[in-house]
N, CA, C and O atoms as a DFTB+ gen file, in Angstrom:
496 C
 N C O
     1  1      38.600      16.776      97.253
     2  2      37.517      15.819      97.190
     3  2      37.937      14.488      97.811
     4  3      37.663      13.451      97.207
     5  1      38.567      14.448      98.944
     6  2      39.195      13.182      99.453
     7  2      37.942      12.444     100.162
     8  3      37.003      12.979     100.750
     9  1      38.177      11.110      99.951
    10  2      36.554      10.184     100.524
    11  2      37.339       9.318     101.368
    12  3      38.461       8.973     100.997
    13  1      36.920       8.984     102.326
    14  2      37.457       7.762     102.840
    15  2      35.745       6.263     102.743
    16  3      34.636       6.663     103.098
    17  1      35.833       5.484     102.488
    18  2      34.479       4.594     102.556
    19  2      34.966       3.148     102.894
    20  3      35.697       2.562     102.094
    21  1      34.655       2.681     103.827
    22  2      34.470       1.660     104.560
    23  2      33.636       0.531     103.949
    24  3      32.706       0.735     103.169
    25  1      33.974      -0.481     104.297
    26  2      33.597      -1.972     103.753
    27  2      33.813      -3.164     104.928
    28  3      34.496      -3.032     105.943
    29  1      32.972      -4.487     104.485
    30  2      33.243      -5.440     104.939
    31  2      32.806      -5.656     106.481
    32  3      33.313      -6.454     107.270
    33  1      32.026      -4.992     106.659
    34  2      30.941      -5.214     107.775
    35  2      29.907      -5.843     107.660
    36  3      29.458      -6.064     106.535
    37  1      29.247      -6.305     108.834
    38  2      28.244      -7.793     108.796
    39  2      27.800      -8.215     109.293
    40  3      27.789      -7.473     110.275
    41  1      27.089      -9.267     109.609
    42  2      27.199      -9.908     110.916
    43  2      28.370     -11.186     110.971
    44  3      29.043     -11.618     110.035
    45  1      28.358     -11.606     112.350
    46  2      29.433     -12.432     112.847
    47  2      28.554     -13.278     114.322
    48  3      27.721     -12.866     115.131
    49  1      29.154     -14.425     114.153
    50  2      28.769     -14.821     115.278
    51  2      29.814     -14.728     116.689
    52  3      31.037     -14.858     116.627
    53  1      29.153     -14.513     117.757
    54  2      30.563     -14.208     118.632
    55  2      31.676     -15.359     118.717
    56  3      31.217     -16.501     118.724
    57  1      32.842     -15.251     118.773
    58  2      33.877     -15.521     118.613
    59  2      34.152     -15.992     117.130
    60  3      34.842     -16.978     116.873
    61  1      33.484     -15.113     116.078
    62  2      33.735     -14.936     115.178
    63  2      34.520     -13.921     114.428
    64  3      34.478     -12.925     115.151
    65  1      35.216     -13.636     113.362
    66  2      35.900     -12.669     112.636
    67  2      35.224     -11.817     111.708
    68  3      34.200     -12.279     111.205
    69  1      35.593     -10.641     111.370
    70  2      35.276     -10.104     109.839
    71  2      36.662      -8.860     109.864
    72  3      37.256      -8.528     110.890
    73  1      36.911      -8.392     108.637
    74  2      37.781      -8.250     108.226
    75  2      37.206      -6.322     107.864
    76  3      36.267      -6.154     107.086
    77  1      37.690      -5.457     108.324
    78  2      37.016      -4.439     107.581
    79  2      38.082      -3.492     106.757
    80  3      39.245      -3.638     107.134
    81  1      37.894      -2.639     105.800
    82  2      38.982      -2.068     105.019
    83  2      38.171      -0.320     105.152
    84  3      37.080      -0.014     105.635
    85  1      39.176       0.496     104.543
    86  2      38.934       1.751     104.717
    87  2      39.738       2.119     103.271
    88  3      40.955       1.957     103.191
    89  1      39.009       2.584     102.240
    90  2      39.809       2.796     101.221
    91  2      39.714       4.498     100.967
    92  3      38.659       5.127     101.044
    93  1      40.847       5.008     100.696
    94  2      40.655       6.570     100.507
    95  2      41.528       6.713      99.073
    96  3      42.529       6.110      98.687
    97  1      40.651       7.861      98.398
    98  2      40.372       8.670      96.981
    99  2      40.297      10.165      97.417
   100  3      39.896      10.747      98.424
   101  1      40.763      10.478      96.423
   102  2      40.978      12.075      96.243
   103  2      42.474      12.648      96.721
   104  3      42.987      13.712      96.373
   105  1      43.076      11.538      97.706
   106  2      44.291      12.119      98.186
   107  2      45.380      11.323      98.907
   108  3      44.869      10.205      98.968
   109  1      45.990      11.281      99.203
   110  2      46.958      10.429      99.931
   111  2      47.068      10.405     101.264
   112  3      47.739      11.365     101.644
   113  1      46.700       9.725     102.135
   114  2      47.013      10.332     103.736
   115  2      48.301       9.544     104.152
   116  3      48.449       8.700     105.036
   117  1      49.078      10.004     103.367
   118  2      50.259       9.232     103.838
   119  2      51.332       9.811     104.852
   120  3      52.295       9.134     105.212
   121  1      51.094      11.175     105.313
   122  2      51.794      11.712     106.364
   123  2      50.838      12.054     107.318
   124  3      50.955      12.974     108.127
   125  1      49.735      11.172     107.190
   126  2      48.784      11.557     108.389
   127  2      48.008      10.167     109.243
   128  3      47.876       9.107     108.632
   129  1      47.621      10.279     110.407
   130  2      47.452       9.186     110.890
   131  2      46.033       8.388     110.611
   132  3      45.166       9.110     110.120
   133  1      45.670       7.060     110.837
   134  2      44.396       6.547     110.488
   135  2      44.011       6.525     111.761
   136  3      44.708       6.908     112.701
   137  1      42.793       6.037     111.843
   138  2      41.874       5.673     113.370
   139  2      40.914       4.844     113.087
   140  3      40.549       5.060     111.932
   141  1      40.273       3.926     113.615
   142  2      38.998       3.248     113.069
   143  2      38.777       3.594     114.844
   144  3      39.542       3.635     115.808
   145  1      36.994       3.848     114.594
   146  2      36.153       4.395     115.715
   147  2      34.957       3.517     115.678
   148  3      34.329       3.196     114.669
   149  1      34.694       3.134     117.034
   150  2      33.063       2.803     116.821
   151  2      32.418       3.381     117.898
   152  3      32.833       3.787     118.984
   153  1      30.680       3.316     117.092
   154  2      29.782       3.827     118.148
   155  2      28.341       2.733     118.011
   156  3      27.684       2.220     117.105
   157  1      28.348       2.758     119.323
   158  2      27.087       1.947     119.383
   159  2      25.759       2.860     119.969
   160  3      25.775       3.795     120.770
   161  1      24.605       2.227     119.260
   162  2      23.490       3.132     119.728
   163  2      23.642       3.928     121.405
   164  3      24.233       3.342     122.312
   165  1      23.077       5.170     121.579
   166  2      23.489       5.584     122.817
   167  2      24.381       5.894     123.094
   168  3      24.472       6.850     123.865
   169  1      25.611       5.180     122.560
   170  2      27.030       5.431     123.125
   171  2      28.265       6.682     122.532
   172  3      28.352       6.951     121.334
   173  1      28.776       7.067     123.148
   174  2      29.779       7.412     122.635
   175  2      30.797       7.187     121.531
   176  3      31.335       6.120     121.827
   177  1      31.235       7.563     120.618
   178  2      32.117       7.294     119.770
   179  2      33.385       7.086     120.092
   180  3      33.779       8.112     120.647
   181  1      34.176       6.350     120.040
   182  2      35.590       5.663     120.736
   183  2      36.511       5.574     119.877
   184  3      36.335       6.091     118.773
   185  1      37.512       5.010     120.129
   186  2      38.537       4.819     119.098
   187  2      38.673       3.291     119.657
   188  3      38.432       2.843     120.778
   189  1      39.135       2.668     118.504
   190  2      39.006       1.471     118.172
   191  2      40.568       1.204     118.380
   192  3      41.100       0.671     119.354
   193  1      41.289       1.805     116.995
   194  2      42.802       1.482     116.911
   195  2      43.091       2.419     115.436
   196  3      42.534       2.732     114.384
   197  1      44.454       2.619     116.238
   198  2      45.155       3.750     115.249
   199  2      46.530       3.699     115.013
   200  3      47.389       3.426     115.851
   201  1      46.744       4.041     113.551
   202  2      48.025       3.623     113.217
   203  2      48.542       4.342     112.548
   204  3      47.577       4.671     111.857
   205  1      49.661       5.098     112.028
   206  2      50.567       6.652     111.203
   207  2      50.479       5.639     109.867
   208  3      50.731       4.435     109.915
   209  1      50.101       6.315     108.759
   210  2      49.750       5.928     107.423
   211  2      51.290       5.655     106.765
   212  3      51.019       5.545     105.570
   213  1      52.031       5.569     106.829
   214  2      53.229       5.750     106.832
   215  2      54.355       4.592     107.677
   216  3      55.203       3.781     107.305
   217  1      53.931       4.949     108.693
   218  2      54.828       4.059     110.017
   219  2      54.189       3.398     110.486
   220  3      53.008       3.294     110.154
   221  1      54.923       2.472     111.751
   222  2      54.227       1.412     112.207
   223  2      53.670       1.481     113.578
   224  3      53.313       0.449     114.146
   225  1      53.592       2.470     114.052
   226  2      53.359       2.966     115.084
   227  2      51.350       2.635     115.460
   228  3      50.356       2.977     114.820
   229  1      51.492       1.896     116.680
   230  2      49.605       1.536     116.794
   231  2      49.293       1.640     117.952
   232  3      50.120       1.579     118.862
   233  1      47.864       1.843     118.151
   234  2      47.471       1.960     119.138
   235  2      46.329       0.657     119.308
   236  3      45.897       0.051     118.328
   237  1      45.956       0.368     120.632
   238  2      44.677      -0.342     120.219
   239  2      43.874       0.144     121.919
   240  3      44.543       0.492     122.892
   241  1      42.397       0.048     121.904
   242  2      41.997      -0.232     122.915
   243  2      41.999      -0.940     123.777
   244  3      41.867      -2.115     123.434
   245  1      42.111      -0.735     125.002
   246  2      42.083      -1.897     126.237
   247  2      40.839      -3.209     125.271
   248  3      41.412      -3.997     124.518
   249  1      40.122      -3.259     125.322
   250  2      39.003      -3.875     125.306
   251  2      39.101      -4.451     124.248
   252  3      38.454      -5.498     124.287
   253  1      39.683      -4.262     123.134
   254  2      39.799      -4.452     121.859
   255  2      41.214      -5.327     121.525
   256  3      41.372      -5.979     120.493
   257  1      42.416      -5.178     122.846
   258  2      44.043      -5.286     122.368
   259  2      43.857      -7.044     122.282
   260  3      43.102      -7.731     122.970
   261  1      44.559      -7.379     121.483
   262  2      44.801      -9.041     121.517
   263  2      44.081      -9.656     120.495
   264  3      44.473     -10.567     119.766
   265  1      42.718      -8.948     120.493
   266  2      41.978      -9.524     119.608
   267  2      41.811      -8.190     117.837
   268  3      41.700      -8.688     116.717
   269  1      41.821      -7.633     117.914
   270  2      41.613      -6.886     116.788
   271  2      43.218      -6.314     115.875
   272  3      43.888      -5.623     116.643
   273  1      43.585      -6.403     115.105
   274  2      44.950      -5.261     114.667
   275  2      44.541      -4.521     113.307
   276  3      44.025      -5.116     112.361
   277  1      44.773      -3.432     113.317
   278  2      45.244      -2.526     112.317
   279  2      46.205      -2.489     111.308
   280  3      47.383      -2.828     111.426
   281  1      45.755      -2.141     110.500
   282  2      47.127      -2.645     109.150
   283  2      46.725      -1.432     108.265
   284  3      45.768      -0.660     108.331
   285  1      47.977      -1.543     107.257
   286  2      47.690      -1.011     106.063
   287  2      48.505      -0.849     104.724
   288  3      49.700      -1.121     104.836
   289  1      48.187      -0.558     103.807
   290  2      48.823      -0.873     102.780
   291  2      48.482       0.620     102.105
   292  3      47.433       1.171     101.769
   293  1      50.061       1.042     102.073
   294  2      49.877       2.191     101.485
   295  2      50.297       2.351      99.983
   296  3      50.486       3.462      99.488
   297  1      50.438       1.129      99.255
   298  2      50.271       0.794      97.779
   299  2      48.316       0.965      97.073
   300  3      47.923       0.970      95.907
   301  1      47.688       1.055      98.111
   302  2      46.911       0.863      97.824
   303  2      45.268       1.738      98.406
   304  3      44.061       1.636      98.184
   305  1      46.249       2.630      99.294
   306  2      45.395       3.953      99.883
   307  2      44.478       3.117     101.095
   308  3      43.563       3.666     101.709
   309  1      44.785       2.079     101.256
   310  2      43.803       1.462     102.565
   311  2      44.563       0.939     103.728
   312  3      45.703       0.501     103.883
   313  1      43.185       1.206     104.748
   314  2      43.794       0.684     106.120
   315  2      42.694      -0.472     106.431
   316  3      41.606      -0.184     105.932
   317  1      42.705      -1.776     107.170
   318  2      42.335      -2.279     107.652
   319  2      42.105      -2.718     108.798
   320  3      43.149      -2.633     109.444
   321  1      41.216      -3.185     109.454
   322  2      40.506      -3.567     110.994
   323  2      40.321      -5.263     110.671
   324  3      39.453      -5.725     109.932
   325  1      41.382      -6.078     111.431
   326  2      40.946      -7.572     111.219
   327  2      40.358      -7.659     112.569
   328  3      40.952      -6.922     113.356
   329  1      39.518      -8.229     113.019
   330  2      38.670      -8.216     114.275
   331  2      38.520      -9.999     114.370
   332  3      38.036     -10.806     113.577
   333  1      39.144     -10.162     115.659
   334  2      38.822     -11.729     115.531
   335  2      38.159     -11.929     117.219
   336  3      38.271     -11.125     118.144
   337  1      37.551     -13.092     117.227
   338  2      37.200     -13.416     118.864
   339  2      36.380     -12.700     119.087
   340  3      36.220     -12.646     120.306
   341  1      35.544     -11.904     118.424
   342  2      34.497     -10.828     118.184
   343  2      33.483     -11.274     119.552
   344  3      33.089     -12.411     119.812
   345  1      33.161      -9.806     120.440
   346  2      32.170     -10.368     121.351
   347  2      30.910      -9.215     120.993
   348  3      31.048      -8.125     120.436
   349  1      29.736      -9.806     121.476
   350  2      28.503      -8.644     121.204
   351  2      28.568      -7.572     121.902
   352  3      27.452      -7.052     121.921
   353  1      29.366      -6.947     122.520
   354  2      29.696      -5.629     122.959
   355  2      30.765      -4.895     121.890
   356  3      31.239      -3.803     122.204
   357  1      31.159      -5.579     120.517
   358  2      31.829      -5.108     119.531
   359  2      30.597      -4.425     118.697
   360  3      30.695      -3.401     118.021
   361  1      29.398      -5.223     118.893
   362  2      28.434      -4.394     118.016
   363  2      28.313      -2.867     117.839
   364  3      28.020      -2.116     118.769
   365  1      28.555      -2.468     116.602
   366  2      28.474      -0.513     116.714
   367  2      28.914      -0.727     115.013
   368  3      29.195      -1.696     114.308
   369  1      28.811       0.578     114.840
   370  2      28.908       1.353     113.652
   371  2      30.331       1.664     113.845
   372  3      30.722       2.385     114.763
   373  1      31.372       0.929     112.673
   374  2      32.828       1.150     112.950
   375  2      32.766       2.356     111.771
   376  3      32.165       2.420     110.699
   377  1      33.487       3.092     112.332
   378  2      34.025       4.660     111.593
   379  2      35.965       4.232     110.923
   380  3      36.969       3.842     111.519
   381  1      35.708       4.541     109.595
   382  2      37.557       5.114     109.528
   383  2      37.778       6.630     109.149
   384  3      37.233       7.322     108.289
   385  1      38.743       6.913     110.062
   386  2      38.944       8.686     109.966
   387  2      40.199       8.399     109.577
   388  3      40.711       7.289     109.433
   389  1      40.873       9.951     109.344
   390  2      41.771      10.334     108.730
   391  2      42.211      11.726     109.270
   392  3      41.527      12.586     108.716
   393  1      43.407      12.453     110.449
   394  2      43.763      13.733     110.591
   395  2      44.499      13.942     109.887
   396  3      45.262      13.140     109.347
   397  1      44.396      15.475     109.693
   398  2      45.535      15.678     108.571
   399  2      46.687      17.045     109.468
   400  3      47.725      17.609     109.120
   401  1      45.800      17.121     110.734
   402  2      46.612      18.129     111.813
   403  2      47.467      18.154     113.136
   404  3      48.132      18.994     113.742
   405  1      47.081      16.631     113.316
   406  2      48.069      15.833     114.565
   407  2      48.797      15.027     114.003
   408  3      48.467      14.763     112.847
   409  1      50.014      14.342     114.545
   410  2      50.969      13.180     114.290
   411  2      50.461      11.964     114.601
   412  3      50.972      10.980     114.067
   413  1      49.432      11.813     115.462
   414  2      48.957      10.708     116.171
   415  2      47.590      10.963     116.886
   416  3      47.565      11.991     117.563
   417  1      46.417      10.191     116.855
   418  2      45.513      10.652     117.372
   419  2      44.527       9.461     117.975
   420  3      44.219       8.451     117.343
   421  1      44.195       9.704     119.006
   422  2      43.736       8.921     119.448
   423  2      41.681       9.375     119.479
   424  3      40.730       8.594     119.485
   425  1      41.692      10.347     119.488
   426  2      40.382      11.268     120.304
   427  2      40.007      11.551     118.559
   428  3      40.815      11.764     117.655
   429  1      38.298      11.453     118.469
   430  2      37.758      11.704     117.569
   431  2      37.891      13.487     117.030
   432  3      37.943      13.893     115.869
   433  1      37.918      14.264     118.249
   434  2      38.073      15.569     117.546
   435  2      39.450      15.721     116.835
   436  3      39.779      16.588     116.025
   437  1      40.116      14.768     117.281
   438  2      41.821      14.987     116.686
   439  2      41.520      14.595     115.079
   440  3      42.434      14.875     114.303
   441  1      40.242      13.934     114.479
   442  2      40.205      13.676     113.060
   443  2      39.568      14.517     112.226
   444  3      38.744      15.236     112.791
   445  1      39.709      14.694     110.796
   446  2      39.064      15.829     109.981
   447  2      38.320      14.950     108.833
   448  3      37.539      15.500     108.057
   449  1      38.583      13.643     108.765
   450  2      38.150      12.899     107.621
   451  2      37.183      11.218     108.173
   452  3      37.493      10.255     108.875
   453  1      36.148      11.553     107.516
   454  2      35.914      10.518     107.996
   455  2      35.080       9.968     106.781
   456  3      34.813      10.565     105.738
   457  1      34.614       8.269     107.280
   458  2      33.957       7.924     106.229
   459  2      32.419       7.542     106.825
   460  3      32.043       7.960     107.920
   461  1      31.710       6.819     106.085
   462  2      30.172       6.750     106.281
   463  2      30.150       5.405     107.235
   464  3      29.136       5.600     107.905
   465  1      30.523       4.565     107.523
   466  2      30.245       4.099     108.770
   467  2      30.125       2.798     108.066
   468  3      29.416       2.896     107.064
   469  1      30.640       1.502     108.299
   470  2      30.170      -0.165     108.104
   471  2      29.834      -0.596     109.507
   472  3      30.632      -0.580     110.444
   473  1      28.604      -0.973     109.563
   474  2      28.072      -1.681     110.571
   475  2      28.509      -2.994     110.727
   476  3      28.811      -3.666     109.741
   477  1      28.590      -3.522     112.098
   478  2      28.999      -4.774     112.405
   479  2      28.075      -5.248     113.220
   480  3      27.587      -4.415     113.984
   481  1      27.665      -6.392     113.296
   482  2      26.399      -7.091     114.464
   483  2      26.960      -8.221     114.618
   484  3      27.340      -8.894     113.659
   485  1      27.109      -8.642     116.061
   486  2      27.430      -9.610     116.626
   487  2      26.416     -10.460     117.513
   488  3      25.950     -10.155     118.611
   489  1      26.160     -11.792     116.632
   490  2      25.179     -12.047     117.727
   491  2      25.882     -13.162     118.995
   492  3      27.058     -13.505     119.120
   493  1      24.774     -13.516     119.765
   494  2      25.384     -13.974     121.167
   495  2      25.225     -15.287     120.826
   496  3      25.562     -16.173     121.610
């Protein structure tokens, strides 16, 4: 019964911040990697930034690097998305997943867990 559920989405004004968390129940993903994904209407689902639940190992998007990092605290079963310098092409439905079958994943099919989605709106 593992959940992952997302928080702390909002609006923001551009070159503004918000802070998002990913808290997971039912299980530990501590030998498995995180991902936060977004999708915006129309668009494709992407990967945002990803990090081994465990290690320190990250990834981030071109588009995203400099301004956003990944964290997490595994005292506490969550990963976080601090998003700063926020532009309105950040607008989308941020996803946090969870694989429990790759070491590292970048690509949405590489995940098996996901949660219900915190929206973010950025206005201009």
């Amino acid at each position: 019964q593992a959940q992952l559920v997302e928080s702390g989405g909002g609006l923001a004004q551009a070159g503004g911040s918000l802070r998002l968390s990913c808290a997971a129940s039912g299980r530990t993903f501590s030998r498995s990697p995180m991902g936060w994904f977004r999708q915006a209407p129309g668009k494709e689902r992407d990967i945002v930034a990803a990090i081994t639940w465990s290690g320190g190992r990250t990834f981030y998007a071109d588009s995203v690097k400099g301004r956003f990092t990944i964290s997490r605290d595994n005292s506490k079963n969550t990963v976080y998305l601090q998003m700063n310098s926020l532009k309105p092409e950040d607008a989308a439905v941020y996803y946090c997943a969870a694989s429990t079958f790759v070491g590292f994943g970048t690509l949405a099919r590489e995940y098996d867990y996901w949660g219900q989605g915190t929206q973010v709106t950025v206005s201009s």
